[in-house]
Coordinates of C-alpha atoms in Angstrom, one line a residue:
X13 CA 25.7 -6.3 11.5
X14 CA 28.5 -4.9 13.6
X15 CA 31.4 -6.8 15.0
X16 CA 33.3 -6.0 18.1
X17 CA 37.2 -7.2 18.1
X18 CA 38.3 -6.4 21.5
X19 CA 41.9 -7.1 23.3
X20 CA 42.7 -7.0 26.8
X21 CA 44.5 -3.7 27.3
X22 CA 44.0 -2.3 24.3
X23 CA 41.4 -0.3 22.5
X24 CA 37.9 -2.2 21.2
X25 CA 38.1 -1.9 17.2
X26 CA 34.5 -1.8 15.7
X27 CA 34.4 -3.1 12.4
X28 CA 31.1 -3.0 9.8
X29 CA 30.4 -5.7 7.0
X30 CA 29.6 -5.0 3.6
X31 CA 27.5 -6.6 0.8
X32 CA 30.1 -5.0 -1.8
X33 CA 34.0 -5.4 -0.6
X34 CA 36.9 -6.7 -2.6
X35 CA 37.1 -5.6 -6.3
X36 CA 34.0 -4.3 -7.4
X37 CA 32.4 -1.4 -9.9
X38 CA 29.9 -0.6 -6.9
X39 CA 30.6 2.3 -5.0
X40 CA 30.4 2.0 -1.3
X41 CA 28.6 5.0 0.0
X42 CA 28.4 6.7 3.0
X43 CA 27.3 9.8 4.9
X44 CA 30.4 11.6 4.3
X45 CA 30.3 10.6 0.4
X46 CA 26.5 10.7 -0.5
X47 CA 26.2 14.2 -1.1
X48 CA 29.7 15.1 -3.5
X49 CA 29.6 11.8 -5.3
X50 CA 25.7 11.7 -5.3
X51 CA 23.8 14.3 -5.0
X52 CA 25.8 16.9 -6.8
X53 CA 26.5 14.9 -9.3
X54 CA 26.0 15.5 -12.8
X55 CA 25.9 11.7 -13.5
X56 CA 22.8 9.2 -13.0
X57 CA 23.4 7.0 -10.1
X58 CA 21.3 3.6 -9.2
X59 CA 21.7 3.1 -5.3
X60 CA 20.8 0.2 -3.1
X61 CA 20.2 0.6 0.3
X62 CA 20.5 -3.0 1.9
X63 CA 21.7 -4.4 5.5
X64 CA 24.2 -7.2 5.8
X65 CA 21.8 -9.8 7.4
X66 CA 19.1 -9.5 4.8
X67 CA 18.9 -12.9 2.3
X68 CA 16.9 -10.8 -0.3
X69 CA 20.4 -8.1 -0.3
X70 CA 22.9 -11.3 -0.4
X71 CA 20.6 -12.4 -3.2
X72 CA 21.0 -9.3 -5.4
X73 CA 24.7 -8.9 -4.8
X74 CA 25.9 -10.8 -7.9
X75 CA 23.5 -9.4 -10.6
X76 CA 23.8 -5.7 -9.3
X77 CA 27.3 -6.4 -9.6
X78 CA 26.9 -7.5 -13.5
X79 CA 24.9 -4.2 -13.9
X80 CA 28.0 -2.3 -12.4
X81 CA 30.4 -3.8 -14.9
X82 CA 28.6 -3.4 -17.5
X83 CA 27.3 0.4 -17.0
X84 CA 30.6 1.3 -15.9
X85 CA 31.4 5.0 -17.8
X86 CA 27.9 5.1 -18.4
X87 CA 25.8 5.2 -15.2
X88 CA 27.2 4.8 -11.8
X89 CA 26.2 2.2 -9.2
X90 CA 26.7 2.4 -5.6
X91 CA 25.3 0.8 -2.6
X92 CA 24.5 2.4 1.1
X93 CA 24.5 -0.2 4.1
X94 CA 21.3 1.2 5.7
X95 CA 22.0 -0.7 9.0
X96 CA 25.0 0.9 9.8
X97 CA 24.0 4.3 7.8
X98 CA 20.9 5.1 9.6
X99 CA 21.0 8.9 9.1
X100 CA 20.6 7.9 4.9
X101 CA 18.5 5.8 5.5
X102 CA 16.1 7.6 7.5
X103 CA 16.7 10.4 5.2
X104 CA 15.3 8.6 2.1
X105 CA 12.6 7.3 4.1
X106 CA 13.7 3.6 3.6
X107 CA 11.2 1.3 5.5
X108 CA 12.5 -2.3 3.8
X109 CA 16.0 -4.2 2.1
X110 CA 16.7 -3.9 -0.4
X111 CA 15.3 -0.5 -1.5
X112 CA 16.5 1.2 -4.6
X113 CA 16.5 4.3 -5.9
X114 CA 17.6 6.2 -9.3
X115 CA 19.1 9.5 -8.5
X116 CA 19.7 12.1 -11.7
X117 CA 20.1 15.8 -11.3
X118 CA 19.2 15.9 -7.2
X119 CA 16.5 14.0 -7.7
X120 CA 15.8 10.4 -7.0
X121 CA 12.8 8.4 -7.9
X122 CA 11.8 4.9 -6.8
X123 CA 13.5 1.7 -8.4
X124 CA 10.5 -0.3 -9.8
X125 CA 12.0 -2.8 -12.5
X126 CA 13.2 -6.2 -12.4
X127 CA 15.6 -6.9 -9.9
X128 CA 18.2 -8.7 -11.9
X129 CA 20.9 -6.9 -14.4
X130 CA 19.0 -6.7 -17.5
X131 CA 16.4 -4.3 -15.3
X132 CA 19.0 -2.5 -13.7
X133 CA 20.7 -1.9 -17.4
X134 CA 17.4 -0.6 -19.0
X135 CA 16.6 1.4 -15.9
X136 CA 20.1 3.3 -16.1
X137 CA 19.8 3.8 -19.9
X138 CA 16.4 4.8 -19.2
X139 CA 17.1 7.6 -17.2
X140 CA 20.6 8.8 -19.1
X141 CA 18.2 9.4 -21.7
X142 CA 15.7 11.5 -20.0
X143 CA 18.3 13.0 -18.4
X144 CA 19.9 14.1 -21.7
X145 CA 16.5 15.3 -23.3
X146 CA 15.9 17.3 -20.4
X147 CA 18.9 19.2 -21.2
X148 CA 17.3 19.9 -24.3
X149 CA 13.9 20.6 -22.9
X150 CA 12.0 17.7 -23.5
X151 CA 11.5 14.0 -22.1
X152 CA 12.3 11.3 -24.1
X153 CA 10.6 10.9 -27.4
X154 CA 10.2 14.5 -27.4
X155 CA 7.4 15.4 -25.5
X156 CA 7.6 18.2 -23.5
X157 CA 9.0 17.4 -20.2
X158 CA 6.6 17.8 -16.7
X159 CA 6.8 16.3 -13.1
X160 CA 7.2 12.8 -12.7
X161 CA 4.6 10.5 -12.9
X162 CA 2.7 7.4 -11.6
X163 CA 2.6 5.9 -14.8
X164 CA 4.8 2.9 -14.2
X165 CA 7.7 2.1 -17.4
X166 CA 7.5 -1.3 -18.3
X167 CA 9.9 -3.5 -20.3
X168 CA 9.9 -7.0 -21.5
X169 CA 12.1 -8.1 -18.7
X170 CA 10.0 -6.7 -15.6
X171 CA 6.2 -7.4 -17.7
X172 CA 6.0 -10.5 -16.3
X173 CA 6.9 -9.6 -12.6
X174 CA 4.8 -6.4 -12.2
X175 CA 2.1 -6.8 -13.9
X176 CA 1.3 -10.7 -15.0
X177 CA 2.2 -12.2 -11.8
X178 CA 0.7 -9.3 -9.6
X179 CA -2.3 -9.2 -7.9
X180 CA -2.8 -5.7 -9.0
X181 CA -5.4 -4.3 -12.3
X182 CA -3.6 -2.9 -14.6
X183 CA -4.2 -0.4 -18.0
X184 CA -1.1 -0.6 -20.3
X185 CA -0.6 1.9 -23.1
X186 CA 1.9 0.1 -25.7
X187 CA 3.2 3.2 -27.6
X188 CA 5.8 4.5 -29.8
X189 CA 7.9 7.5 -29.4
X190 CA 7.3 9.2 -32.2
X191 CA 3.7 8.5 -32.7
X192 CA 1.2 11.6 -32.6
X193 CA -1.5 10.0 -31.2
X194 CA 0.8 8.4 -28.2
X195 CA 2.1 11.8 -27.8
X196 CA -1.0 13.3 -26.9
X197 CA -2.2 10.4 -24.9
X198 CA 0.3 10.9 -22.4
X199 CA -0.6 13.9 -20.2
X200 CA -4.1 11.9 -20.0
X201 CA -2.6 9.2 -19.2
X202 CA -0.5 10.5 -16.9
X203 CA -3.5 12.6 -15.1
X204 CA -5.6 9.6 -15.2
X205 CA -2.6 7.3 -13.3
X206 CA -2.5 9.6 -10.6
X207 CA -6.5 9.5 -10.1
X208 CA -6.3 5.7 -10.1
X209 CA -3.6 5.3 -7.4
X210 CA -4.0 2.4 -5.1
X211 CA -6.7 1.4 -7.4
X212 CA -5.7 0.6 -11.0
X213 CA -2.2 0.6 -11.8
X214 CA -1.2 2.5 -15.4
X215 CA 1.9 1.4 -17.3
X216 CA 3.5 2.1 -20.4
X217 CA 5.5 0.1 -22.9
X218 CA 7.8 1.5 -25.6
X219 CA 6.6 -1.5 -28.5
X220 CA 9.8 -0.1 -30.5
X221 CA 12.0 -1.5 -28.1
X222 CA 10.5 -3.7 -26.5
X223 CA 8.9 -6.1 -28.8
X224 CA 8.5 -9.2 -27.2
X225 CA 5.8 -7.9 -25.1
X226 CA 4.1 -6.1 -28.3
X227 CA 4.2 -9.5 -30.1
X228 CA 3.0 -11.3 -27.5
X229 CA -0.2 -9.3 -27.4
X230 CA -0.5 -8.8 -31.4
X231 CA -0.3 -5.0 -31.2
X232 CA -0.3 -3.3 -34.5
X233 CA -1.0 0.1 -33.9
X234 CA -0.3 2.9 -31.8
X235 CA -1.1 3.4 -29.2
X236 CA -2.8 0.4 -28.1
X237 CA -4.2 0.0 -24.6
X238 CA -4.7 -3.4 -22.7
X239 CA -6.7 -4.2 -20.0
X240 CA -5.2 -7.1 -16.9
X241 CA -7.7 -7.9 -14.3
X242 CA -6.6 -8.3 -10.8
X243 CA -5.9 -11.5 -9.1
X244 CA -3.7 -14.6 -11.2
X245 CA -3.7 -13.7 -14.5
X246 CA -3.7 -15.8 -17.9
X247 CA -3.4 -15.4 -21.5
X248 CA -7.2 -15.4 -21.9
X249 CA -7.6 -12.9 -18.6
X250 CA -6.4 -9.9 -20.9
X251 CA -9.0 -8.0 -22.7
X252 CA -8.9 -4.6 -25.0
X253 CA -9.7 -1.3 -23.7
X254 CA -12.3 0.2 -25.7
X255 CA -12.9 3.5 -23.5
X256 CA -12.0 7.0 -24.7
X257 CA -8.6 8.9 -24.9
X258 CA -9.6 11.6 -21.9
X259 CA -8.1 11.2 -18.2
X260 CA -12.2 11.3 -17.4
X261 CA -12.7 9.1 -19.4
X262 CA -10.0 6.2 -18.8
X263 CA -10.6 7.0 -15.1
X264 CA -14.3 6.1 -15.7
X265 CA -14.1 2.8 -17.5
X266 CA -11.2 2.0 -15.2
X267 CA -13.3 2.5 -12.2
X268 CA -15.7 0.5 -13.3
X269 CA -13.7 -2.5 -14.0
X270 CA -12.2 -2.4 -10.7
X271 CA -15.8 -2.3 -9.1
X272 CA -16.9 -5.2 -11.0
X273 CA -13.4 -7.4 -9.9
X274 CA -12.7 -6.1 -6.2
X275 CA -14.4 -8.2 -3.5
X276 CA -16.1 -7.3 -1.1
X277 CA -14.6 -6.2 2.3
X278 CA -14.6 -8.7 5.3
X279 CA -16.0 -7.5 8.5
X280 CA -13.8 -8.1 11.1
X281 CA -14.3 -8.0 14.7
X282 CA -11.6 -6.3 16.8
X283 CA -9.9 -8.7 18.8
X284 CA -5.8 -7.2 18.7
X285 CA -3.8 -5.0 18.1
X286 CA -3.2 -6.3 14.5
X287 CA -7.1 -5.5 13.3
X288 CA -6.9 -2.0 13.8
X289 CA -3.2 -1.6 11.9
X290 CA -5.0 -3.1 9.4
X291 CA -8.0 -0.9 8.7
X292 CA -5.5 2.1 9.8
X293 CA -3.9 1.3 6.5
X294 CA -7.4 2.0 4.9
X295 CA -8.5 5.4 3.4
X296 CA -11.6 5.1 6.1
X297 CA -12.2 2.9 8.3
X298 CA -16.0 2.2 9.6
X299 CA -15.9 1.4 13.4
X300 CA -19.0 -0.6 14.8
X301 CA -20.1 -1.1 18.2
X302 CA -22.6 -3.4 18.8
X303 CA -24.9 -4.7 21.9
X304 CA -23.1 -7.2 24.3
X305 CA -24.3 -11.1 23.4
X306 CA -26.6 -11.1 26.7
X307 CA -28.5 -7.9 25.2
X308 CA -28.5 -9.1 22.0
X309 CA -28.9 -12.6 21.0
X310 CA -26.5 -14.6 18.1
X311 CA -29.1 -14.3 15.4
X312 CA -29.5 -10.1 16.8
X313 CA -26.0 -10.1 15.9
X314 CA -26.2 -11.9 12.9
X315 CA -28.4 -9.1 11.6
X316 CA -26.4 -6.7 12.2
X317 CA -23.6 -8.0 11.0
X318 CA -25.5 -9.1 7.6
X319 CA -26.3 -5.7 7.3
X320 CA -22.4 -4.4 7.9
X321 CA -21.8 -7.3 4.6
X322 CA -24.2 -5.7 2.3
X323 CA -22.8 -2.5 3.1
X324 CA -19.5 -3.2 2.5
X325 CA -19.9 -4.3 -1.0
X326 CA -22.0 -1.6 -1.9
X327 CA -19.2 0.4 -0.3
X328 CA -16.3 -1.9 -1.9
X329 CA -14.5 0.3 -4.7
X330 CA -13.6 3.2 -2.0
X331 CA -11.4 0.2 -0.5
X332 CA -12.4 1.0 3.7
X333 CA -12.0 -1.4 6.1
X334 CA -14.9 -2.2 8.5
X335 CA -14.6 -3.8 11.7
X336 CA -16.7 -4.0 14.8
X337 CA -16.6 -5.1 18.6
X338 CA -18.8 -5.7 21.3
X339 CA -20.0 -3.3 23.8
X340 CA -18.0 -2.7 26.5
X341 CA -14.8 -4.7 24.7
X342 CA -12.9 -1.8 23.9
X343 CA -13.7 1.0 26.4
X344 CA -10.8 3.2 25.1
X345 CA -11.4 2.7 21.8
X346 CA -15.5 4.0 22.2
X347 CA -13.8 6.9 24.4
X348 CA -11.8 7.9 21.4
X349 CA -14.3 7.9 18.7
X350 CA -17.1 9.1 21.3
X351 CA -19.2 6.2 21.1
X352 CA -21.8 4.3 23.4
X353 CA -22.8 7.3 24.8
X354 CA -26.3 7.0 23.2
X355 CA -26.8 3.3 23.7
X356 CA -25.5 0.5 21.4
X357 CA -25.5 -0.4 18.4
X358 CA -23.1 2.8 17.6
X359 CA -20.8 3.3 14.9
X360 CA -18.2 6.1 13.9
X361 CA -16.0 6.4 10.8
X362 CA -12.6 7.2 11.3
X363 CA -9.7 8.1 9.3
X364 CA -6.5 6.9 11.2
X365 CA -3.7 8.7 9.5
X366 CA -5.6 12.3 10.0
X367 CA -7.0 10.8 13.5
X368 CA -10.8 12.4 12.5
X369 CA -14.0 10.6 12.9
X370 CA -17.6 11.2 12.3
X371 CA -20.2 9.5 13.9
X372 CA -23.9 7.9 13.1
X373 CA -26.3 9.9 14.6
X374 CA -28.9 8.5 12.6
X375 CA -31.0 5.1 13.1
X376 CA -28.3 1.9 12.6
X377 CA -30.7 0.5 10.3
X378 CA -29.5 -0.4 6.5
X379 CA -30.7 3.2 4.8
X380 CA -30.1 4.9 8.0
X381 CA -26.1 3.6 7.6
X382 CA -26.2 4.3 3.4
X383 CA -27.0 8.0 4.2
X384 CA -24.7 8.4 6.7
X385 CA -21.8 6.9 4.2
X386 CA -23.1 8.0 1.1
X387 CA -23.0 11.5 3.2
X388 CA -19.3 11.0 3.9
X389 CA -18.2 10.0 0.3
X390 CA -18.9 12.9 -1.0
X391 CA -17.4 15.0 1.7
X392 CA -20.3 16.0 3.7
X393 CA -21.0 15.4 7.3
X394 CA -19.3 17.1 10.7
X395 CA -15.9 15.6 11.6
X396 CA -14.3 15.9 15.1
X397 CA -10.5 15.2 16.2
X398 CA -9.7 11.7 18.0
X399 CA -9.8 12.2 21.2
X400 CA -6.2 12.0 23.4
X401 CA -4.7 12.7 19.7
X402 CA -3.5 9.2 18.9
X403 CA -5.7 6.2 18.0
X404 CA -6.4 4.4 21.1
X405 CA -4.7 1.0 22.2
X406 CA -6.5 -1.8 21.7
X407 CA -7.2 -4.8 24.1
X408 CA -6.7 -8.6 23.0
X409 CA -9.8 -10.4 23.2
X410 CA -11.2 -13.6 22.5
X411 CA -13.3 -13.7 19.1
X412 CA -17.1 -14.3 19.1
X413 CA -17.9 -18.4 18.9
X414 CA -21.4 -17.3 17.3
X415 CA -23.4 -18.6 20.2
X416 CA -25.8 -17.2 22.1
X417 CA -24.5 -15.7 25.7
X418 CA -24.7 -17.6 28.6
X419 CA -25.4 -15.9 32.0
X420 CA -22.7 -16.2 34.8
X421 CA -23.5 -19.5 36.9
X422 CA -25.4 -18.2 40.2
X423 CA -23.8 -18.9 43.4
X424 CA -24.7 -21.2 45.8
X425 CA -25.9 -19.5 49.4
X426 CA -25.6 -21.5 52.3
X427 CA -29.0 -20.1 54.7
X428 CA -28.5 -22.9 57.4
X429 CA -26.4 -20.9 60.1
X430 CA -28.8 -18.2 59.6
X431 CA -31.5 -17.5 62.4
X432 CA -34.7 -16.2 60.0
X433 CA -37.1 -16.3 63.6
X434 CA -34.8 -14.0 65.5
X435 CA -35.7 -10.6 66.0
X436 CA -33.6 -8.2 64.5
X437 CA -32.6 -5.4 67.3

């Protein structure tokens, strides 16, 4: 938020507000400081990026401030004002305030513990250590050090947030560092997180050190894996993995979990702008067109739909979106994906992020649909580009009230001023 102080002859004075002003062990940073007190650093930093107006920032003021003090010749803490900074910002690729990030060596990964001071502590400590193994060679606990990974660190202060009040599955590995067995787990764990991304979450929690959790779930061995189903979660919702030690095969039993808990997708007609952004954010998204109501009754339409439903939950684990619209609805959006050129009911599948689709050209019937999708979901089938090179806009419409169509009242012709008996010259 900028303030403009502005006198009559003189010069207006812009002024900026901060989050952190006044005495305080958070460093204020800046374009012309981020890189020499940053980036070429040799110390770990922890760095918020926030804007003034944002409650969730004001919020987080007083316990990233507790962190500062008490990390202070340890691991430094600094904050960017992203509203007024947009360069950083943009930079970093921050989307949302507060976002933190932990930056060691020229590096920065993302922030993902608790967001009070006891997170922020073991986060910082967390990363010295890495930091000083790597000098060394290795990651903490002594395992050779790789790239980073998507297995997520968890702690007794941020269990409860991430993964117990989520709505997210989650696999956590409670291991020890200087067990064998965890030790060679980790690369397939590792592997296997990565596989499972934007499916099942993996975490892993050092039982040495954080033993609250371990007691909690009675582990007495090393390592011991837990399964947490999506969806609220409660004491009896946690079950034991019993799957093998392989990336293959963690991936496998994972997958299947996720199949049996993940509901099915709606089918949603397109009726804004809204709709499509949503299945956009979708790996692939399965575009139907079908017949207008007056060429295809409620109960026509019923079927079709019914057999979009049964399709999408045989469909469910690859996590698409489906929608559909009626003929003639969306004429830019059947330009795009090439559609209604062989009649109606049509349907294309389109991935919006590489904006290329690939289109039925088979019966829509229910097996002429699976072969078409179990074609594309293992990589087969021609694609073609969007056409125009952007996903088309859509138009707002009014949703379908599941009735039948009713044709346009007919007007009302008035023949009395018309002369049927004279001759036409």
């Amino acid at each position: 938020m900028i303030l403009k102080y502005c006198l009559v002859g003189l010069l207006c004075v812009v002024g900026t507000f901060a989050l952190y002003n006044g005495p305080t062990d958070v460093v204020e940073l800046t374009p012309d400081n981020f890189d020499r007190l940053v980036l070429n650093s040799d110390e770990v930093w922890i760095v918020e990026f926030y804007a003034p107006w944002c409650g969730h920032c004001k919020n987080l003021v007083p316990e990233f401030q507790k962190a500062a003090k008490a990390l202070k010749g340890i691991i430094k803490m600094g904050a960017v004002n992203a509203d007024n900074h947009k360069s950083l910002a943009q930079k970093y690729g921050i989307s949302g305030f507060p976002t933190l990030k932990i930056f060691s060596g020229g590096k920065h990964t993302p922030y993902n513990g608790a967001r009070n001071a006891a997170g922020f502590i073991e986060a910082g400590l967390k990363a010295a250590k890495e930091k000083a193994y790597r000098s060394l060679g290795h990651k903490a606990g002594g395992s050779s050090d790789k790239s980073d990974s998507d297995v997520v660190t968890l702690t007794d202060s941020n269990f409860k947030e991430l993964v117990l009040d989520s709505e997210d599955m989650w696999l956590v590995e409670f291991y020890a560092p200087w067990c064998g067995h965890c030790k060679n787990l980790e690369p397939q764990w590792a592997k296997a997180a990565t596989e499972l991304k934007g499916k099942v979450k993996l975490g892993a929690l050092d039982a040495t050190v954080h033993t609250s959790m371990a007691s909690r779930y009675q582990v007495q061995g090393y390592p011991t894996i837990k399964f947490f189903p999506s969806g609220k979660k409660s004491s009896d919702s946690m079950e034991d993995y019993n799957g093998g030690r392989t990336s293959s095969d963690i991936v496998t039993w994972a997958l299947e979990k996720f199949a049996e808990n993940v509901p099915a997708p709606e089918v949603l007609q397109i009726v804004d702008e809204e709709t499509m952004k949503a299945c956009g954010e979708k790996p692939l998204c399965v575009v139907s067109i079908l017949p207008h109501i007056l060429d295809c009754n409620a109960a026509c339409r019923n079927d079709y739909l019914a057999i979009l439903t049964r399709l999408g939950d045989k469909y469910k684990n690859k996590m698409w979106g489906w929608v559909w619209s009626e003929a003639g609805e969306q004429p830019a959006l059947e330009q795009a994906l090439e559609l209604g050129g062989f009649g109606y009911p049509a349907m294309a599948v389109v991935n919006v992020k590489k904006l290329k689709f690939s289109t039925l050209r088979g019966s829509f019937s229910e097996t002429g649909i699976n072969e078409f999708l179990r074609d594309l979901s293992f990589g087969r089938g021609q694609t073609a580009p969007v056409k125009g090179a952007e996903m088309p806009k859509v138009s707002k419409t009014e949703p379908w009230d599941g009735k039948d169509g009713e044709l346009p009242p007919e007007e009302d012709i008035d023949l009395s001023d018309v002369d049927l008996e004279k001759d036409e010259l």
